[in-house]
Coordinates of C-alpha atoms in Angstrom, one line a residue:
M1172 CA -57.9 7.1 47.9
G1173 CA -61.2 8.8 47.2
N1174 CA -62.9 6.6 49.9
H1175 CA -60.4 7.5 52.5
S1176 CA -59.8 11.2 52.0
M1177 CA -62.1 14.2 52.3
F1178 CA -60.6 15.7 49.2
S1179 CA -59.0 14.4 46.0
E1180 CA -56.5 17.2 45.3
F1181 CA -53.7 19.1 47.1
I1182 CA -52.7 22.7 46.5
L1183 CA -49.0 23.3 46.0
L1184 CA -48.4 26.9 47.4
G1185 CA -45.1 27.1 45.4
L1186 CA -42.5 29.8 45.7
S1187 CA -44.5 32.9 45.6
S1188 CA -48.1 34.2 45.4
N1189 CA -47.2 37.4 43.5
P1190 CA -48.1 37.0 39.8
Q1191 CA -45.2 39.2 38.6
I1192 CA -42.7 37.2 40.7
Q1193 CA -44.3 34.0 39.4
A1194 CA -43.8 35.1 35.8
L1195 CA -40.1 35.9 36.5
L1196 CA -39.7 32.5 38.2
F1197 CA -41.3 30.7 35.3
V1198 CA -38.8 32.2 32.9
L1199 CA -35.9 31.5 35.2
F1200 CA -36.7 27.9 35.9
L1201 CA -37.7 27.3 32.3
V1202 CA -34.2 28.4 31.2
I1203 CA -32.6 26.2 34.0
Y1204 CA -34.7 23.2 32.9
L1205 CA -33.8 23.7 29.2
L1206 CA -30.1 24.0 30.1
T1207 CA -30.4 20.8 32.2
L1208 CA -31.9 18.9 29.3
I1209 CA -29.4 20.2 26.8
G1210 CA -26.3 19.8 29.1
N1211 CA -27.1 16.3 30.2
M1212 CA -28.1 15.1 26.7
V1213 CA -24.9 16.5 25.2
M1214 CA -22.9 14.7 27.9
L1215 CA -24.7 11.4 27.1
L1216 CA -24.2 11.8 23.4
M1217 CA -20.5 12.8 23.8
I1218 CA -19.8 9.8 26.0
R1219 CA -21.5 7.5 23.5
A1220 CA -19.8 9.0 20.5
D1221 CA -16.2 9.4 21.7
S1222 CA -14.4 6.0 22.1
N1223 CA -11.9 7.7 24.4
L1224 CA -14.6 8.1 27.0
H1225 CA -15.7 4.4 27.0
T1226 CA -14.3 3.8 30.5
P1227 CA -16.0 2.9 33.8
M1228 CA -15.6 6.5 35.0
Y1229 CA -17.5 7.9 32.1
F1230 CA -20.0 5.1 32.0
F1231 CA -21.0 6.1 35.6
L1232 CA -21.0 9.8 34.5
G1233 CA -23.4 8.9 31.7
Q1234 CA -25.7 7.2 34.2
L1235 CA -25.5 10.3 36.4
S1236 CA -26.5 12.5 33.4
F1237 CA -29.5 10.2 32.7
L1238 CA -30.5 10.2 36.3
D1239 CA -30.3 14.1 36.5
L1240 CA -32.6 14.2 33.5
C1241 CA -35.1 11.9 35.3
H1242 CA -34.8 13.7 38.7
S1243 CA -35.3 17.1 37.2
S1244 CA -38.2 16.0 35.0
V1245 CA -40.1 14.7 38.0
T1246 CA -40.6 18.1 39.7
V1247 CA -39.8 20.9 37.3
P1248 CA -42.6 20.5 34.6
K1249 CA -45.3 20.5 37.3
M1250 CA -43.6 23.5 39.0
L1251 CA -43.6 25.4 35.7
E1252 CA -47.3 24.5 35.2
N1253 CA -48.2 25.8 38.6
L1254 CA -46.3 29.0 38.1
L1255 CA -48.7 29.8 35.2
S1256 CA -51.8 28.3 36.8
R1257 CA -54.2 29.9 39.3
S1258 CA -55.4 26.7 40.9
K1259 CA -52.0 25.1 41.5
T1260 CA -53.7 21.8 42.3
I1261 CA -52.3 18.3 42.1
F1262 CA -54.3 15.1 42.5
V1263 CA -53.6 13.0 45.6
E1264 CA -52.5 10.0 43.5
E1265 CA -50.3 12.2 41.3
C1266 CA -48.7 13.7 44.4
L1267 CA -47.9 10.3 45.8
A1268 CA -46.5 9.2 42.5
Q1269 CA -44.3 12.3 42.4
S1270 CA -43.2 11.6 46.0
F1271 CA -42.2 8.1 44.9
F1272 CA -40.1 9.2 42.0
V1273 CA -38.5 12.1 43.9
F1274 CA -37.4 9.6 46.6
A1275 CA -36.4 6.9 44.1
T1276 CA -34.3 9.1 41.8
G1277 CA -32.7 11.0 44.8
G1278 CA -31.8 7.7 46.4
T1279 CA -30.4 6.3 43.2
E1280 CA -28.2 9.4 42.9
A1281 CA -26.9 8.9 46.4
C1282 CA -26.0 5.3 45.6
L1283 CA -24.5 6.2 42.3
L1284 CA -22.3 8.9 43.9
A1285 CA -21.0 6.2 46.3
V1286 CA -20.3 3.8 43.4
M1287 CA -18.4 6.6 41.7
A1288 CA -16.3 7.2 44.8
C1289 CA -15.4 3.5 44.9
D1290 CA -14.5 3.7 41.2
R1291 CA -12.2 6.7 41.8
Y1292 CA -10.5 4.8 44.7
V1293 CA -9.8 1.8 42.5
A1294 CA -8.5 4.0 39.7
I1295 CA -6.0 5.7 42.0
R1296 CA -5.1 2.7 44.2
S1297 CA -4.6 0.2 41.4
P1298 CA -4.3 2.0 38.0
L1299 CA -2.8 -1.0 36.2
L1300 CA -5.6 -3.3 37.3
Y1301 CA -8.4 -0.7 37.0
S1302 CA -9.9 -2.0 33.8
Q1303 CA -9.8 -5.6 35.1
V1304 CA -11.3 -4.8 38.5
M1305 CA -14.0 -2.4 37.2
S1306 CA -15.2 -4.7 34.4
N1307 CA -18.2 -3.9 32.2
Q1308 CA -20.3 -6.6 34.0
L1309 CA -19.4 -5.2 37.5
C1310 CA -20.2 -1.6 36.4
I1311 CA -23.6 -2.7 35.0
R1312 CA -24.4 -4.6 38.2
L1313 CA -23.5 -1.6 40.4
V1314 CA -25.8 0.7 38.4
W1315 CA -28.7 -1.8 38.4
G1316 CA -28.1 -2.3 42.2
S1317 CA -28.2 1.4 42.8
W1318 CA -31.5 1.7 40.9
G1319 CA -33.0 -1.4 42.5
L1320 CA -32.1 -0.5 46.0
A1321 CA -33.5 3.0 45.7
F1322 CA -36.7 1.9 44.0
V1323 CA -37.4 -0.8 46.6
D1324 CA -36.8 1.7 49.4
A1325 CA -39.1 4.2 47.8
L1326 CA -41.7 1.6 47.1
I1327 CA -41.9 0.4 50.7
N1328 CA -42.3 4.0 52.0
I1329 CA -45.0 4.9 49.4
L1330 CA -47.0 1.7 49.9
L1331 CA -47.3 2.6 53.6
A1332 CA -48.3 6.2 52.7
V1333 CA -51.0 5.1 50.2
N1334 CA -53.3 4.0 53.1
L1335 CA -53.2 7.4 54.9
D1336 CA -56.3 9.5 55.2
F1337 CA -55.9 13.1 54.2
C1338 CA -58.4 15.4 55.9
K1339 CA -56.6 18.0 58.0
D1340 CA -55.5 20.4 55.3
K1341 CA -55.0 20.3 51.5
T1342 CA -52.3 23.0 51.1
I1343 CA -48.6 21.9 50.8
P1344 CA -46.2 24.8 51.5
H1345 CA -43.8 23.5 48.8
F1346 CA -43.2 23.5 45.0
S1347 CA -43.3 19.7 44.8
C1348 CA -44.7 16.7 46.7
E1349 CA -42.3 14.9 49.2
L1350 CA -43.3 12.3 51.7
S1351 CA -42.2 14.5 54.7
S1352 CA -44.6 17.3 53.6
L1353 CA -47.5 14.9 53.2
F1354 CA -47.5 13.4 56.7
P1355 CA -48.6 16.6 58.5
L1356 CA -51.7 16.7 56.3
S1357 CA -52.9 13.3 57.3
C1358 CA -55.4 12.6 60.1
S1359 CA -54.2 9.0 60.3
D1360 CA -51.4 7.9 62.7
T1361 CA -48.2 8.6 60.8
S1362 CA -45.7 7.5 63.5
N1363 CA -44.9 4.3 61.5
N1364 CA -44.5 6.4 58.3
F1365 CA -42.1 8.8 60.0
A1366 CA -40.1 6.0 61.6
L1367 CA -39.8 4.2 58.3
L1368 CA -38.8 7.4 56.4
L1369 CA -36.2 8.2 59.1
C1370 CA -34.7 4.7 58.9
S1371 CA -34.6 4.9 55.1
S1372 CA -33.0 8.3 55.2
V1373 CA -30.4 7.3 57.8
L1374 CA -29.5 4.0 56.1
H1375 CA -29.8 5.1 52.5
F1376 CA -28.5 8.7 52.4
F1377 CA -26.4 9.0 55.5
G1378 CA -25.0 5.5 54.9
T1379 CA -23.9 6.4 51.4
F1380 CA -22.4 9.7 52.7
V1381 CA -20.3 7.8 55.3
F1382 CA -19.2 5.4 52.5
I1383 CA -18.1 8.3 50.3
F1384 CA -16.4 10.0 53.3
F1385 CA -14.2 7.0 54.2
S1386 CA -13.6 6.3 50.5
Y1387 CA -12.1 9.8 50.2
I1388 CA -10.0 9.3 53.3
R1389 CA -8.5 6.3 51.6
I1390 CA -8.2 8.2 48.3
V1391 CA -6.4 11.2 49.9
S1392 CA -4.0 8.9 51.8
T1393 CA -3.2 7.0 48.6
I1394 CA -2.6 10.3 46.7
M1395 CA -0.3 11.6 49.4
S1396 CA 1.8 8.5 49.1
I1397 CA 2.6 9.3 45.5
S1398 CA 6.1 10.6 45.2
S1399 CA 5.8 12.9 42.2
T1400 CA 4.1 16.2 42.4
S1401 CA 2.6 15.9 38.9
G1402 CA 1.2 12.5 39.8
R1403 CA -0.5 13.8 42.9
S1404 CA -1.9 16.7 40.9
K1405 CA -3.3 14.4 38.2
A1406 CA -4.8 12.1 40.8
F1407 CA -6.5 15.0 42.6
S1408 CA -7.9 16.4 39.3
T1409 CA -9.6 13.1 38.5
C1410 CA -11.6 13.4 41.8
S1411 CA -12.3 17.1 41.9
S1412 CA -15.4 17.0 39.7
H1413 CA -17.0 14.1 41.6
L1414 CA -16.1 15.7 45.0
T1415 CA -17.7 19.0 43.9
I1416 CA -21.0 17.2 43.0
V1417 CA -21.0 15.2 46.2
I1418 CA -20.6 18.4 48.2
L1419 CA -23.5 20.1 46.3
F1420 CA -25.8 17.2 46.6
Y1421 CA -25.3 16.2 50.2
S1422 CA -25.0 19.7 51.7
S1423 CA -28.3 20.9 50.2
G1424 CA -30.0 17.6 51.0
F1425 CA -28.9 17.5 54.6
L1426 CA -29.7 21.1 55.2
S1427 CA -33.1 20.7 53.6
Y1428 CA -34.1 17.8 55.9
L1429 CA -32.3 18.7 59.1
L1430 CA -33.3 22.3 59.5
P1431 CA -36.4 22.9 61.6
N1432 CA -39.6 23.8 59.8
S1433 CA -40.4 27.5 60.3
G1434 CA -42.8 28.0 57.4
S1435 CA -40.4 30.4 55.7
S1436 CA -40.1 30.5 51.9
M1437 CA -36.3 30.4 52.5
E1438 CA -36.6 26.8 53.4
M1439 CA -37.2 26.0 49.7
I1440 CA -33.8 27.2 48.6
F1441 CA -32.1 23.9 49.5
P1442 CA -34.7 21.6 47.9
L1443 CA -34.5 23.8 44.8
Q1444 CA -30.7 23.4 44.8
Y1445 CA -30.6 19.6 44.8
S1446 CA -33.7 19.0 42.6
V1447 CA -33.5 21.9 40.1
V1448 CA -30.0 23.6 40.1
T1449 CA -27.7 20.7 40.8
P1450 CA -28.9 18.6 37.8
M1451 CA -28.0 21.6 35.6
L1452 CA -24.6 22.1 37.2
N1453 CA -23.4 18.5 37.1
P1454 CA -22.5 18.4 33.3
L1455 CA -21.1 21.9 33.5
I1456 CA -18.8 20.9 36.5
Y1457 CA -17.5 17.9 34.6
S1458 CA -17.0 20.0 31.4
L1459 CA -15.0 22.7 33.2
Q1460 CA -12.9 20.5 35.6
N1461 CA -12.2 17.5 33.4
K1462 CA -9.6 17.7 30.6
E1463 CA -10.7 14.5 28.9
V1464 CA -14.3 15.8 28.6
R1465 CA -13.1 19.1 27.2
A1466 CA -10.8 17.3 24.7
A1467 CA -13.7 15.0 23.6
M1468 CA -16.0 18.1 23.1
R1469 CA -13.3 19.7 21.0
R1470 CA -12.9 16.6 18.9
I1471 CA -16.7 16.3 18.3
L1472 CA -17.0 20.0 17.4
R1473 CA -14.2 19.6 14.9
K1474 CA -16.0 16.7 13.3

């Protein structure tokens, strides 16, 4: 990279240039990051410790908690460091690596949410055959497939971006490195990079969203065919947590990428939501909305 670029570092402008506001933001995001670590680790330990949660649904929830730990840890530590630092620099290679892991973990979460929607459909459509259809081997393959597909997609994009020359500007108006924010800084032709990133986003993120959307159409139609009111209520309750997380993840992601760039600091609200806030909220949402998780937590606390 040093032979191709006029500089070896980028400057992440972050959320504010005011030192007092930076100090407040540091405390705020440090608390959020610690809550993210504690909440998701507790969820992982609870699912592992309680035998009543050894089902495909909670296996996927454990994978989601692990993924939230990874996704949050890619961006938040560097953001906290820059909030206390005057230079706010990041090496070009480090920035590309962060872009890769942001893309890979975000893509994996999109795939995993689609897998969880399929799991909920099978559980509601065929409850008696649920454990046979969603076998341990199939669950493991689906998780590995989600990770593999997202990492291959991210690797293809980042390998094309590695050959770019960066000489126009070294400031990134963001708190983290993402591929879409790096392309305007390059003096190379980035048309192929933009085209590849657009295709990846459409196929990977929009494709999983469409899959989840039609899965929930089938889920709702199946629930409405249940004769008893209590049965319908129970079926809806098993999907409410997952649906809440889907809405949080995709609404912030789509708004972040679809809104036009105006240079306003308000544009960073949506990236902050899906990369910092949502990983903290996911275990809380499942704890509050899921009776089995609350019961498992009470059993562990009694022990």
